[in-house]
C-alpha positions as a printed NumPy array, in Angstrom:
array([[ 31.183, -87.32 ,  83.055],
       [ 33.377, -85.946,  80.298],
       [ 35.256, -82.729,  80.55 ],
       [ 36.194, -80.604,  77.567],
       [ 39.52 , -78.881,  77.479],
       [ 39.429, -75.123,  76.975],
       [ 41.188, -74.131,  73.771],
       [ 42.352, -70.615,  73.052],
       [ 40.236, -68.912,  70.434],
       [ 42.292, -66.803,  68.05 ],
       [ 40.203, -64.509,  65.94 ],
       [ 41.224, -62.981,  62.608],
       [ 41.105, -59.526,  64.127],
       [ 43.528, -60.436,  66.874],
       [ 45.903, -61.961,  64.319],
       [ 45.842, -58.787,  62.2  ],
       [ 46.326, -56.661,  65.273],
       [ 49.29 , -58.711,  66.332],
       [ 50.846, -58.474,  62.86 ],
       [ 50.642, -54.685,  62.668],
       [ 53.692, -53.125,  64.279],
       [ 52.998, -50.41 ,  66.806],
       [ 53.261, -46.847,  65.563],
       [ 56.425, -45.295,  66.815],
       [ 56.327, -41.646,  67.828],
       [ 58.531, -39.323,  65.77 ],
       [ 62.032, -39.158,  67.007],
       [ 62.889, -35.923,  68.749],
       [ 65.203, -33.557,  66.966],
       [ 68.708, -34.156,  68.121],
       [ 71.521, -31.666,  68.341],
       [ 73.07 , -33.125,  65.172],
       [ 69.824, -32.63 ,  63.259],
       [ 69.607, -29.028,  64.399],
       [ 73.198, -28.441,  63.37 ],
       [ 72.555, -29.881,  59.917],
       [ 69.53 , -27.612,  59.495],
       [ 71.51 , -24.591,  60.623],
       [ 74.343, -25.532,  58.286],
       [ 71.945, -25.785,  55.349],
       [ 70.576, -22.305,  56.073],
       [ 74.083, -20.893,  56.355],
       [ 75.035, -22.569,  53.066],
       [ 72.11 , -20.824,  51.389],
       [ 72.94 , -17.394,  52.828],
       [ 76.719, -17.356,  52.406],
       [ 76.949, -17.363,  48.555],
       [ 74.811, -14.227,  47.999],
       [ 76.535, -12.508,  50.913],
       [ 79.902, -13.34 ,  49.388],
       [ 78.833, -11.877,  46.037],
       [ 77.574,  -8.75 ,  47.842],
       [ 80.914,  -8.305,  49.611],
       [ 82.787,  -8.648,  46.296],
       [ 80.491,  -6.126,  44.595],
       [ 80.838,  -3.631,  47.441],
       [ 84.602,  -4.014,  47.389],
       [ 84.705,  -3.397,  43.641],
       [ 82.364,  -0.422,  44.066],
       [ 84.588,   1.14 ,  46.713],
       [ 87.663,   0.557,  44.568],
       [ 86.122,   2.24 ,  41.519],
       [ 84.802,   5.134,  43.614],
       [ 88.217,   5.746,  45.198],
       [ 89.908,   5.657,  41.786],
       [ 87.392,   8.115,  40.323],
       [ 87.715,  10.426,  43.327],
       [ 91.488,  10.432,  42.934],
       [ 91.11 ,  11.48 ,  39.291],
       [ 88.647,  14.26 ,  40.142],
       [ 85.572,  12.423,  38.813],
       [ 84.122,  11.215,  42.073],
       [ 80.681,  12.554,  41.143],
       [ 80.327,   9.73 ,  38.593],
       [ 80.059,   7.044,  41.292],
       [ 79.668,   7.898,  44.974],
       [ 80.755,   5.68 ,  47.834],
       [ 78.125,   3.066,  48.743],
       [ 77.653,   4.523,  52.232],
       [ 76.969,   7.964,  50.737],
       [ 73.699,   6.622,  49.299],
       [ 72.484,   6.365,  52.873],
       [ 74.173,   9.327,  54.529],
       [ 73.316,  11.784,  51.735],
       [ 70.243,   9.954,  50.459],
       [ 67.957,   7.884,  52.674],
       [ 69.145,   9.327,  56.002],
       [ 68.981,  12.946,  54.87 ],
       [ 65.651,  14.32 ,  56.167],
       [ 64.653,  16.198,  53.005],
       [ 66.025,  13.776,  50.422],
       [ 64.769,  10.724,  52.281],
       [ 61.265,  12.177,  52.585],
       [ 61.216,  13.011,  48.866],
       [ 62.342,   9.501,  47.914],
       [ 59.769,   7.699,  50.059],
       [ 56.872,   9.941,  48.958],
       [ 57.842,   9.527,  45.313],
       [ 58.221,   5.775,  45.807],
       [ 54.721,   5.6  ,  47.31 ],
       [ 53.27 ,   7.372,  44.257],
       [ 55.16 ,   5.104,  41.873],
       [ 53.898,   2.062,  43.776],
       [ 50.309,   3.202,  43.269],
       [ 50.869,   3.63 ,  39.53 ],
       [ 52.642,   0.267,  39.207],
       [ 50.004,  -1.696,  41.129],
       [ 47.15 ,  -0.054,  39.228],
       [ 48.762,  -0.814,  35.873],
       [ 49.581,  -4.349,  36.979],
       [ 45.994,  -5.013,  38.07 ],
       [ 44.632,  -3.792,  34.738],
       [ 47.209,  -5.84 ,  32.818],
       [ 46.257,  -8.942,  34.823],
       [ 42.545,  -8.547,  34.102],
       [ 43.049,  -7.848,  30.398],
       [ 45.746, -10.469,  29.952],
       [ 43.904, -13.315,  31.7  ],
       [ 40.618, -12.466,  29.974],
       [ 42.316, -12.255,  26.589],
       [ 44.095, -15.586,  27.098],
       [ 40.871, -17.289,  28.201],
       [ 39.095, -16.004,  25.074],
       [ 41.904, -17.352,  22.881],
       [ 41.841, -20.728,  24.613],
       [ 38.086, -21.079,  24.159],
       [ 37.968, -19.996,  20.507],
       [ 40.742, -20.774,  18.051],
       [ 39.667, -18.006,  15.715],
       [ 40.281, -15.445,  18.484],
       [ 43.844, -16.69 ,  18.906],
       [ 44.502, -16.671,  15.155],
       [ 43.048, -13.171,  14.853],
       [ 44.602, -11.379,  17.836],
       [ 47.715, -13.15 ,  19.173],
       [ 49.93 , -11.656,  16.47 ],
       [ 48.958,  -8.18 ,  17.678],
       [ 49.99 ,  -9.046,  21.212],
       [ 53.417, -10.047,  19.887],
       [ 53.627,  -6.818,  17.877],
       [ 52.763,  -4.804,  20.99 ],
       [ 55.642,  -6.471,  22.823],
       [ 58.076,  -5.757,  19.974],
       [ 57.274,  -2.035,  19.627],
       [ 59.847,   0.087,  21.509],
       [ 57.983,   1.56 ,  24.439],
       [ 59.956,   4.8  ,  24.196],
       [ 58.382,   5.335,  20.779],
       [ 54.896,   4.992,  22.255],
       [ 55.402,   7.166,  25.333],
       [ 55.14 ,  10.52 ,  23.482],
       [ 51.963,   9.351,  21.74 ],
       [ 50.457,   8.275,  25.061],
       [ 51.22 ,  11.744,  26.419],
       [ 49.586,  13.447,  23.416],
       [ 46.444,  11.32 ,  23.653],
       [ 45.905,  10.901,  27.402],
       [ 47.78 ,  13.778,  29.032],
       [ 50.852,  13.623,  31.214],
       [ 49.551,  12.62 ,  34.63 ],
       [ 48.31 ,   9.486,  36.426],
       [ 46.304,   7.974,  33.543],
       [ 49.177,   8.208,  31.072],
       [ 51.568,   6.556,  33.528],
       [ 49.138,   3.695,  34.124],
       [ 48.711,   3.141,  30.388],
       [ 52.495,   2.875,  29.96 ],
       [ 52.55 ,   0.244,  32.74 ],
       [ 49.794,  -1.739,  31.034],
       [ 51.558,  -1.644,  27.662],
       [ 54.769,  -3.   ,  29.174],
       [ 53.235,  -5.585,  31.543],
       [ 50.469,  -6.99 ,  29.317],
       [ 52.251,  -9.484,  27.083],
       [ 53.747, -11.735,  29.822],
       [ 50.281, -12.138,  31.325],
       [ 48.773, -13.076,  27.967],
       [ 51.514, -15.48 ,  26.894],
       [ 51.965, -17.285,  30.221],
       [ 48.246, -17.638,  30.858],
       [ 47.617, -18.96 ,  27.352],
       [ 50.499, -21.414,  27.719],
       [ 49.075, -22.714,  30.993],
       [ 45.542, -23.06 ,  29.6  ],
       [ 46.773, -24.984,  26.556],
       [ 49.117, -27.267,  28.519],
       [ 46.429, -29.269,  30.3  ],
       [ 46.875, -33.026,  29.978],
       [ 44.927, -34.484,  27.052],
       [ 43.688, -37.459,  29.064],
       [ 42.057, -35.101,  31.563],
       [ 40.381, -33.224,  28.732],
       [ 39.108, -36.519,  27.332],
       [ 37.698, -37.434,  30.731],
       [ 35.705, -34.207,  30.883],
       [ 34.561, -34.732,  27.293],
       [ 33.335, -38.233,  28.152],
       [ 31.343, -36.732,  31.009],
       [ 29.824, -34.279,  28.476],
       [ 30.989, -31.242,  30.449],
       [ 30.392, -27.867,  28.835],
       [ 33.108, -25.311,  28.127],
       [ 32.417, -23.343,  31.309],
       [ 32.786, -26.434,  33.484],
       [ 36.002, -27.447,  31.738],
       [ 37.34 , -23.922,  32.166],
       [ 36.516, -23.528,  35.862],
       [ 37.162, -27.099,  37.006],
       [ 40.116, -28.109,  34.84 ],
       [ 42.001, -25.6  ,  32.711],
       [ 42.08 , -22.59 ,  35.037],
       [ 43.217, -24.557,  38.136],
       [ 45.838, -26.363,  36.047],
       [ 47.048, -23.064,  34.582],
       [ 47.52 , -21.331,  37.951],
       [ 51.312, -21.968,  38.126],
       [ 51.805, -20.392,  34.694],
       [ 49.486, -17.515,  35.574],
       [ 51.535, -16.718,  38.672],
       [ 54.739, -16.836,  36.622],
       [ 53.168, -14.244,  34.347],
       [ 52.165, -12.162,  37.37 ],
       [ 55.698, -12.146,  38.759],
       [ 57.152, -11.185,  35.378],
       [ 54.567,  -8.468,  34.831],
       [ 55.095,  -7.175,  38.382],
       [ 58.692,  -6.246,  37.64 ],
       [ 57.769,  -4.787,  34.255],
       [ 55.004,  -2.676,  35.784],
       [ 57.552,  -0.999,  38.056],
       [ 59.694,  -0.264,  34.989],
       [ 56.649,   1.162,  33.225],
       [ 55.817,   3.404,  36.17 ],
       [ 59.387,   4.71 ,  36.3  ],
       [ 59.447,   5.311,  32.528],
       [ 56.166,   7.198,  32.773],
       [ 57.476,   9.302,  35.649],
       [ 60.692,   9.988,  33.75 ],
       [ 58.927,  11.355,  30.661],
       [ 55.7  ,  12.8  ,  32.094],
       [ 56.807,  15.627,  34.366],
       [ 53.352,  16.936,  35.208],
       [ 51.223,  15.97 ,  38.156],
       [ 52.625,  14.407,  41.309],
       [ 56.266,  13.384,  40.74 ],
       [ 57.229,   9.75 ,  41.184],
       [ 60.578,   8.063,  41.591],
       [ 61.322,   8.452,  37.874],
       [ 60.952,  12.222,  38.125],
       [ 63.363,  12.281,  41.07 ],
       [ 65.877,  10.206,  39.097],
       [ 65.655,  12.714,  36.243],
       [ 66.076,  15.675,  38.609],
       [ 69.06 ,  14.197,  40.431],
       [ 70.675,  13.288,  37.122],
       [ 70.325,  16.819,  35.743],
       [ 71.822,  18.279,  38.962],
       [ 74.704,  15.751,  39.105],
       [ 73.594,  14.647,  42.596],
       [ 75.078,  11.199,  42.262],
       [ 74.516,   9.996,  45.832],
       [ 70.844,  10.988,  45.735],
       [ 70.552,   9.486,  42.246],
       [ 71.909,   6.114,  43.361],
       [ 69.645,   6.181,  46.423],
       [ 66.575,   6.731,  44.205],
       [ 67.681,   3.931,  41.865],
       [ 68.172,   1.585,  44.832],
       [ 64.703,   2.455,  46.135],
       [ 63.198,   1.651,  42.724],
       [ 65.048,  -1.692,  42.656],
       [ 63.796,  -2.576,  46.13 ],
       [ 60.234,  -1.767,  45.038],
       [ 60.515,  -4.218,  42.155],
       [ 61.979,  -6.904,  44.416],
       [ 59.216,  -6.453,  47.011],
       [ 56.415,  -6.709,  44.436],
       [ 58.094,  -9.745,  42.826],
       [ 58.462, -11.42 ,  46.236],
       [ 54.833, -10.641,  47.078],
       [ 53.555, -12.518,  44.039],
       [ 56.01 , -15.319,  44.697],
       [ 54.512, -15.689,  48.181],
       [ 50.985, -15.589,  46.757],
       [ 51.973, -18.316,  44.301],
       [ 53.161, -20.564,  47.135],
       [ 49.982, -19.927,  49.102],
       [ 47.742, -20.668,  46.113],
       [ 49.456, -23.641,  44.469],
       [ 52.414, -24.526,  46.667],
       [ 50.698, -27.465,  48.337],
       [ 50.159, -29.426,  45.134],
       [ 52.573, -27.961,  42.598],
       [ 56.328, -28.523,  42.846],
       [ 57.802, -25.391,  41.309],
       [ 61.421, -25.19 ,  40.27 ],
       [ 61.355, -21.383,  39.972]])
């Protein structure tokens, strides 16, 4: 009676399993790693803080020198912007109400400029004859001094909310047109050829290829136009004195009364409005395209 020896059976699966190294769990963050992260954040914060300290020191020095020469009204102390401006019950209330009105004008003008600018750029990207016929006028609109157009806008459309919005649109329109058109025309040629081989129509190419690829450029245009729309709202407030006063009207009033502390507080509020709107569209850009587009801006 013959006996057979039992041999180990090694399957291909077991060999592959044995050759794959086990997945190691991520190493916990050590104290050194946390310190390096904290150091990187501090390194990012310190330079702008250092510049701010230098600017405040120079501001105080100039203000003290002007006060000693009897011209202190030309540049108040930095803290006076808050004590006589934002923290004053009457002045602070006037600044924030005016800033709210200016924000409404700026956002309305920006929204209209975005719709017109993106639609105009899409039309130019789809039809060459539209670009050849109209793009030169967009450049001319950008080159015309806005202060020369403001009186005409007042004559034609009045001196209240509508006129202010139109000034915002005139200032903020060109960056939306130019950046959107640049993004639509910068799509990779090989991708266009792929869609052409698939016999896709213009609408499919627009919605599936060119518009998604142009989103980074569109958001750059939005951020640029956001700051310009605030400038347009302030310019409209400054020249159109009728209706509800905005921050530009307050700046004009404080300037005529030589209220320098209140004037600087109103200017600072207008600057902060522009920064907030710019940061808002920067955040929207990261939410929309940040996962797949590595922006250097």
